[in-house]
XYZ file of C-alpha atoms in Angstrom:
468
model
C 119.071 183.562 243.754
C 118.052 181.609 246.864
C 117.987 177.799 247.092
C 114.543 176.830 248.387
C 113.156 173.483 249.523
C 109.398 173.092 249.896
C 108.040 170.187 251.984
C 104.585 169.235 250.809
C 103.548 169.382 247.131
C 99.877 170.101 247.742
C 97.988 173.124 246.557
C 100.053 175.722 248.444
C 103.402 173.975 248.015
C 103.191 173.543 244.242
C 101.936 177.069 243.641
C 104.663 178.508 245.852
C 107.301 176.417 244.153
C 106.286 177.542 240.658
C 106.100 181.187 241.739
C 109.538 181.241 243.420
C 111.093 179.495 240.466
C 109.524 182.030 238.104
C 111.053 184.957 239.981
C 114.499 183.392 239.766
C 115.063 181.072 242.683
C 116.129 177.415 242.548
C 113.428 175.218 244.062
C 113.429 171.629 245.398
C 109.905 170.231 245.769
C 109.552 167.394 248.313
C 106.652 165.030 248.853
C 106.296 161.412 249.987
C 103.733 160.708 247.238
C 105.771 159.137 244.398
C 102.973 159.610 241.809
C 102.707 163.284 242.652
C 106.447 163.772 242.241
C 106.465 161.990 238.909
C 103.714 164.277 237.611
C 105.451 167.402 238.810
C 108.733 166.317 237.230
C 106.892 166.386 233.870
C 105.593 169.880 234.569
C 102.051 168.738 235.471
C 100.206 169.797 238.632
C 98.484 166.981 240.561
C 95.288 169.027 240.763
C 93.320 171.431 238.586
C 94.370 175.074 238.744
C 94.204 177.456 235.766
C 97.622 178.395 234.321
C 99.622 176.414 236.874
C 100.793 173.749 234.429
C 102.075 176.466 232.117
C 103.993 178.155 234.977
C 105.515 174.820 236.014
C 106.571 173.883 232.499
C 108.034 177.341 231.849
C 110.273 177.162 234.914
C 111.090 173.472 235.120
C 114.838 174.024 234.560
C 114.996 175.735 237.995
C 112.945 173.074 239.718
C 113.681 169.569 240.985
C 111.146 167.241 242.600
C 112.025 164.395 244.957
C 110.704 162.128 247.730
C 114.106 162.225 249.532
C 114.623 164.698 252.346
C 118.323 164.025 252.153
C 118.403 165.264 248.564
C 116.554 168.520 249.085
C 117.002 169.857 252.628
C 120.845 170.074 252.954
C 121.040 172.168 249.694
C 118.454 174.762 250.831
C 118.959 178.215 252.287
C 115.238 178.331 252.944
C 112.907 175.423 253.771
C 109.136 175.906 253.573
C 106.756 173.600 255.460
C 103.599 173.471 253.283
C 101.941 170.237 254.439
C 98.235 169.817 255.192
C 96.683 170.690 258.567
C 93.204 169.119 258.367
C 90.657 169.638 261.110
C 90.330 167.195 264.011
C 86.794 166.404 265.293
C 87.061 169.139 267.958
C 88.037 171.771 265.385
C 91.725 171.894 266.244
C 94.139 171.467 263.287
C 95.826 168.088 262.989
C 99.514 168.920 263.197
C 100.938 165.449 262.731
C 102.193 166.206 259.223
C 103.808 169.419 260.389
C 105.505 167.532 263.206
C 106.777 164.835 260.867
C 108.145 167.462 258.450
C 109.810 169.387 261.274
C 111.578 166.276 262.571
C 112.800 165.234 259.093
C 113.979 168.752 258.394
C 115.942 168.756 261.674
C 117.655 165.457 260.742
C 118.705 166.648 257.322
C 119.616 170.346 257.867
C 123.074 171.316 256.695
C 125.072 171.732 259.921
C 127.657 173.868 258.157
C 125.425 176.899 257.485
C 122.383 178.815 258.667
C 118.996 177.687 257.310
C 115.651 179.470 257.621
C 112.580 177.219 258.077
C 109.303 178.915 257.152
C 105.850 177.777 258.211
C 103.626 178.129 255.137
C 101.058 175.710 256.459
C 98.183 177.305 258.328
C 99.050 176.545 261.950
C 97.745 177.671 265.376
C 99.182 180.775 266.992
C 102.376 179.799 268.764
C 103.267 176.999 266.405
C 106.534 178.695 265.457
C 107.986 177.872 268.890
C 106.570 174.339 268.671
C 108.040 173.654 265.261
C 111.380 175.128 266.325
C 111.448 172.759 269.308
C 110.900 169.719 267.141
C 113.576 170.784 264.624
C 116.048 171.538 267.403
C 115.554 168.180 269.122
C 115.843 166.287 265.844
C 118.875 168.331 264.799
C 120.668 167.655 268.096
C 120.064 163.911 267.792
C 121.805 163.926 264.363
C 124.329 166.788 264.493
C 124.683 167.890 268.074
C 123.586 171.219 269.526
C 122.099 173.622 266.954
C 123.841 176.781 268.292
C 121.833 179.170 266.120
C 122.195 177.237 262.857
C 118.510 177.659 262.003
C 115.515 179.860 262.726
C 111.773 179.502 262.202
C 109.572 182.115 260.634
C 105.895 182.379 259.578
C 104.745 183.289 256.072
C 101.013 182.723 255.698
C 99.457 182.236 252.243
C 96.370 184.043 250.979
C 95.724 182.118 247.771
C 92.264 181.812 246.224
C 91.715 178.530 244.442
C 90.926 179.229 240.810
C 93.163 182.312 240.719
C 96.158 181.088 242.709
C 98.762 181.868 240.042
C 97.681 185.500 239.841
C 97.409 185.745 243.619
C 100.984 184.410 243.957
C 102.589 186.590 241.358
C 100.634 189.782 242.186
C 99.591 189.446 245.858
C 97.660 192.059 247.762
C 100.358 191.833 250.401
C 103.171 189.609 251.668
C 103.074 189.001 255.417
C 106.174 187.578 257.161
C 106.707 186.934 260.837
C 110.207 186.475 262.182
C 112.009 187.114 265.456
C 115.564 186.476 264.159
C 117.342 189.356 262.290
C 118.976 186.858 259.865
C 115.541 185.400 259.063
C 114.170 188.842 258.256
C 117.096 189.541 255.965
C 116.646 186.307 254.050
C 112.913 186.844 253.700
C 113.478 190.294 252.183
C 115.928 188.826 249.668
C 113.598 185.941 248.874
C 110.589 188.199 248.159
C 112.402 191.204 246.662
C 111.305 190.433 243.068
C 107.672 190.113 244.098
C 107.774 193.283 246.152
C 109.415 195.281 243.345
C 107.432 193.489 240.628
C 110.518 193.592 238.408
C 110.165 190.056 236.952
C 108.712 189.208 233.516
C 105.066 188.142 233.904
C 103.845 185.029 232.092
C 101.821 185.757 228.971
C 98.738 183.901 230.206
C 98.682 185.799 233.496
C 99.644 189.420 232.752
C 100.433 191.850 235.519
C 97.388 193.941 236.434
C 97.894 197.638 235.621
C 97.292 198.709 239.200
C 100.087 196.470 240.580
C 103.298 198.469 240.726
C 104.749 197.202 243.981
C 103.438 194.815 246.649
C 103.057 195.846 250.342
C 105.480 193.902 252.557
C 104.344 193.433 256.153
C 106.942 192.395 258.775
C 105.749 191.234 262.176
C 106.725 188.842 264.926
C 105.899 185.187 264.389
C 102.737 184.956 266.478
C 101.249 188.029 264.821
C 101.785 186.640 261.350
C 100.084 183.402 262.347
C 97.069 185.317 263.654
C 96.883 187.482 260.520
C 96.050 184.347 258.493
C 93.229 183.185 260.784
C 91.847 186.688 261.178
C 91.761 187.306 257.411
C 89.859 184.116 256.645
C 87.514 184.552 259.561
C 86.603 188.071 258.435
C 85.900 186.994 254.822
C 83.775 184.125 256.102
C 81.863 186.618 258.281
C 81.049 188.790 255.246
C 79.522 185.870 253.342
C 77.517 184.690 256.361
C 76.365 188.248 257.061
C 74.982 188.735 253.558
C 73.285 185.341 253.770
C 71.617 186.347 257.017
C 70.411 189.563 255.406
C 69.247 187.572 252.406
C 66.959 185.566 254.689
C 65.404 188.841 255.840
C 65.192 190.083 252.259
C 63.055 187.038 251.375
C 60.653 187.860 254.204
C 60.213 191.521 253.332
C 60.343 191.203 249.512
C 63.655 193.027 249.010
C 66.362 192.049 246.517
C 69.580 191.064 248.209
C 71.600 191.798 245.077
C 70.666 195.458 245.281
C 71.145 195.440 249.034
C 74.668 194.060 248.592
C 75.415 196.667 245.941
C 74.029 199.436 248.065
C 76.200 198.595 251.059
C 79.222 197.342 249.125
C 79.804 200.654 247.368
C 80.641 202.075 250.750
C 84.425 201.851 250.689
C 84.521 200.906 254.337
C 82.577 197.701 253.459
C 83.631 196.839 249.885
C 81.825 194.798 247.255
C 83.675 191.491 247.498
C 82.351 188.502 249.404
C 78.782 189.855 249.442
C 77.256 187.162 247.196
C 74.305 185.422 248.882
C 73.759 181.729 248.239
C 74.664 178.305 249.560
C 77.667 179.640 251.456
C 81.368 178.916 251.705
C 83.305 175.658 251.711
C 86.781 174.625 250.686
C 90.002 173.986 252.478
C 90.384 177.294 254.292
C 87.253 178.919 255.683
C 85.721 175.884 257.433
C 89.043 174.699 258.826
C 90.384 178.116 259.864
C 87.199 179.327 261.547
C 87.058 176.046 263.496
C 90.725 176.452 264.443
C 90.390 180.019 265.672
C 87.448 178.979 267.875
C 89.502 176.094 269.264
C 92.427 178.458 269.961
C 90.106 180.793 271.788
C 88.800 177.945 273.930
C 92.390 177.061 274.962
C 92.568 180.491 276.556
C 89.012 180.471 277.944
C 87.912 182.933 275.296
C 84.536 182.657 273.573
C 84.309 183.988 269.973
C 80.533 184.203 269.339
C 80.784 186.196 266.070
C 82.938 183.572 264.392
C 80.769 180.762 265.802
C 77.619 182.466 264.448
C 79.250 182.782 260.991
C 79.789 179.035 260.893
C 76.233 178.339 262.101
C 74.710 180.604 259.423
C 76.916 179.129 256.679
C 76.159 175.519 257.222
C 72.430 176.214 257.554
C 72.484 177.578 253.976
C 72.976 174.058 252.598
C 69.844 172.862 254.287
C 67.884 175.796 252.823
C 68.448 174.318 249.349
C 66.508 171.236 250.391
C 63.889 173.406 252.122
C 63.383 175.398 248.914
C 63.023 172.168 246.920
C 60.433 170.873 249.384
C 58.565 174.150 249.084
C 58.341 173.743 245.310
C 57.975 170.013 244.880
C 56.246 169.233 248.180
C 57.591 165.648 248.073
C 61.197 164.831 247.315
C 61.091 161.087 247.752
C 61.309 159.441 244.324
C 62.041 162.725 242.574
C 65.137 163.273 240.399
C 67.250 166.280 241.366
C 70.159 167.471 239.245
C 73.148 169.290 240.731
C 75.150 171.670 238.538
C 78.602 171.876 240.031
C 80.399 169.783 242.638
C 83.578 171.710 243.485
C 83.300 174.261 246.285
C 83.964 177.090 243.795
C 84.607 177.498 240.047
C 87.970 176.870 238.393
C 89.084 174.170 240.798
C 88.423 170.455 241.342
C 88.699 170.836 245.126
C 85.853 169.102 246.943
C 86.891 169.776 250.520
C 83.800 170.784 252.468
C 81.961 171.473 249.218
C 78.270 172.438 249.730
C 77.334 169.963 246.965
C 78.265 167.057 249.172
C 75.907 167.943 252.011
C 73.126 168.858 249.614
C 73.455 165.539 247.760
C 73.632 163.557 251.003
C 70.483 165.106 252.443
C 68.576 164.633 249.199
C 69.598 160.954 249.091
C 68.597 160.534 252.696
C 65.144 161.903 251.819
C 64.759 159.343 249.042
C 65.589 161.459 246.000
C 67.604 160.348 243.025
C 70.605 162.664 242.536
C 72.385 163.406 239.296
C 75.368 165.767 238.923
C 77.635 167.378 236.386
C 80.813 169.359 236.895
C 83.302 170.447 234.191
C 86.373 169.139 236.072
C 85.535 167.659 239.505
C 83.684 164.442 238.606
C 86.757 162.140 238.596
C 87.716 163.375 242.002
C 84.151 163.058 243.347
C 84.043 159.441 242.127
C 87.208 158.736 244.112
C 86.501 160.740 247.240
C 82.709 160.695 247.789
C 80.883 157.588 248.889
C 77.471 158.833 247.653
C 75.029 157.205 245.286
C 75.211 160.037 242.735
C 74.697 159.463 239.010
C 77.516 161.413 237.364
C 76.513 162.767 233.930
C 78.541 164.207 231.012
C 76.596 167.428 230.337
C 74.020 169.791 231.728
C 71.360 168.518 229.337
C 72.101 164.933 230.427
C 71.462 165.979 234.041
C 68.354 167.989 233.159
C 66.651 165.377 230.963
C 63.576 164.139 232.885
C 64.680 165.885 236.113
C 62.183 167.304 238.572
C 64.486 170.181 239.607
C 67.995 171.535 239.107
C 70.223 173.176 241.657
C 73.051 175.454 240.585
C 75.678 174.762 243.279
C 78.861 176.045 241.612
C 78.831 179.059 239.312
C 81.015 177.716 236.508
C 81.024 179.978 233.461
C 79.570 177.079 231.413
C 76.454 177.215 233.599
C 75.993 180.966 233.563
C 75.985 181.027 229.749
C 73.548 178.207 229.140
C 70.616 178.120 226.707
C 67.981 177.759 229.391
C 65.171 177.257 226.872
C 66.706 173.930 225.848
C 67.217 172.989 229.510
C 63.599 173.738 230.370
C 62.416 171.687 227.369
C 64.013 168.454 228.534
C 63.011 168.676 232.247
C 59.975 166.908 233.720
C 59.380 169.768 236.145
C 61.177 173.002 235.160
C 62.309 174.177 238.637
C 65.696 175.781 239.119
C 67.283 176.683 242.504
C 70.072 179.237 241.893
C 72.372 178.513 244.820
C 74.756 181.343 243.870
C 72.404 184.074 242.600
C 74.611 183.843 239.522
C 71.958 183.537 236.799
C 69.767 186.129 235.025
C 66.522 185.250 236.744
C 64.297 187.023 234.248
C 65.937 185.252 231.302
C 65.638 181.935 233.062
C 61.958 182.508 233.768
C 61.292 183.590 230.225
C 62.920 180.321 229.088
C 60.157 178.485 230.938
C 61.767 177.685 234.274
C 60.550 178.439 237.774
C 63.504 180.444 239.197
C 64.233 180.473 242.945
C 67.276 182.358 244.271
C 68.462 183.386 247.731
C 67.023 186.685 248.849
C 65.757 187.375 245.328
C 62.091 188.257 244.708
C 59.939 185.958 242.626
C 59.223 188.818 240.175
C 61.915 190.570 238.091
C 62.088 194.188 236.855
C 62.528 195.042 233.218
C 66.302 195.240 233.742
C 68.388 192.451 235.110
C 71.799 192.679 236.840
C 73.770 189.539 237.381
C 76.919 188.836 239.423
C 77.954 192.475 239.783
C 79.717 191.793 243.031
C 81.829 188.913 241.946
């Protein structure tokens, strides 16, 4: 067992804490938000994530949550930094929270033993040295010279919101970057149960049959930091690529779903992240692609492929409004309903959600905007300063509406009775922003169906969401 402290009880920190406790370690969760700590102490996550509350409650006896650095840090063999790194206006990540955490860790490290500090936050390449310098300076002010009493490593996360518990327990790979031999030894011990997969899986998240062991990738610190940015940039590229091809498919009358299937079955390409639609959002892709561009600029390096991926992606949101204008001709005074607010299903995360930009542009053009989301409405009411009418059901949104836009492909939306939806609308127009619906069924229900890169006519068969 390893004693672990995690600074920052946000999305990554809480999921990491629950996972490490589940595989047998003792975990101290630290955050300055008193309300968040109180929730976690009762086994409740401060955000929506399937199965996370259950994992927390099941392992609560090995977890302790606090707002006091002095209570958590001196007891830890390993300290994770998992605080937020939001984007600055120029695209660079804001590292103020990482710096504050590093300084507090340095003040409170146990001077009598070696401690490994791990960057879990997504930070620019080279941040390991920067974090180490802040810890060392703070440590020396409190304890005197460090003399090798700590080291800094990198351990990027690859969690997908909505499936974070599964991704944590059964990861595709574990990447660690460390330059100190003691750090590498501790990391191997920390992650041994995940690598060997010799822990008991929770009933609600069973171990997939194909997961026998987990690849463990050891690198130097800078390489591990770049792995994180490169992975997210590549996935963002795939989505933007298929959206660009979808625009061509609309021109030539091809079906982008079959195009995606046709290229995705090539094992060199793969079927994932080839779903055309309104594009990506969330906490990772927008921030990390901006950060990798900013890092390149620091070295005088242009990265036109990543820049183009961002340009294509954010243009997709405007295409929703363009499609509505094409159907309705005039938007001013019309009522438009949005189905889904979160940037993806199974989360209430609204960071850089396409729904925000779509709603804002519609409001600016004089439309009335209604919206429904199964879990994200309370958060939208707190975080979005937009004149949106929040409704309690799909039918409540659809009643008297001039058009609907599927923005987030929640299961509730993909299994709707579209006949009833069409019956209550003033103008039965549906923009499928995720190509997630059975277009032929929707049309037979009486709606005018408009997808992304999908022909206006449908064959006798209908395939939906094969590439999800």
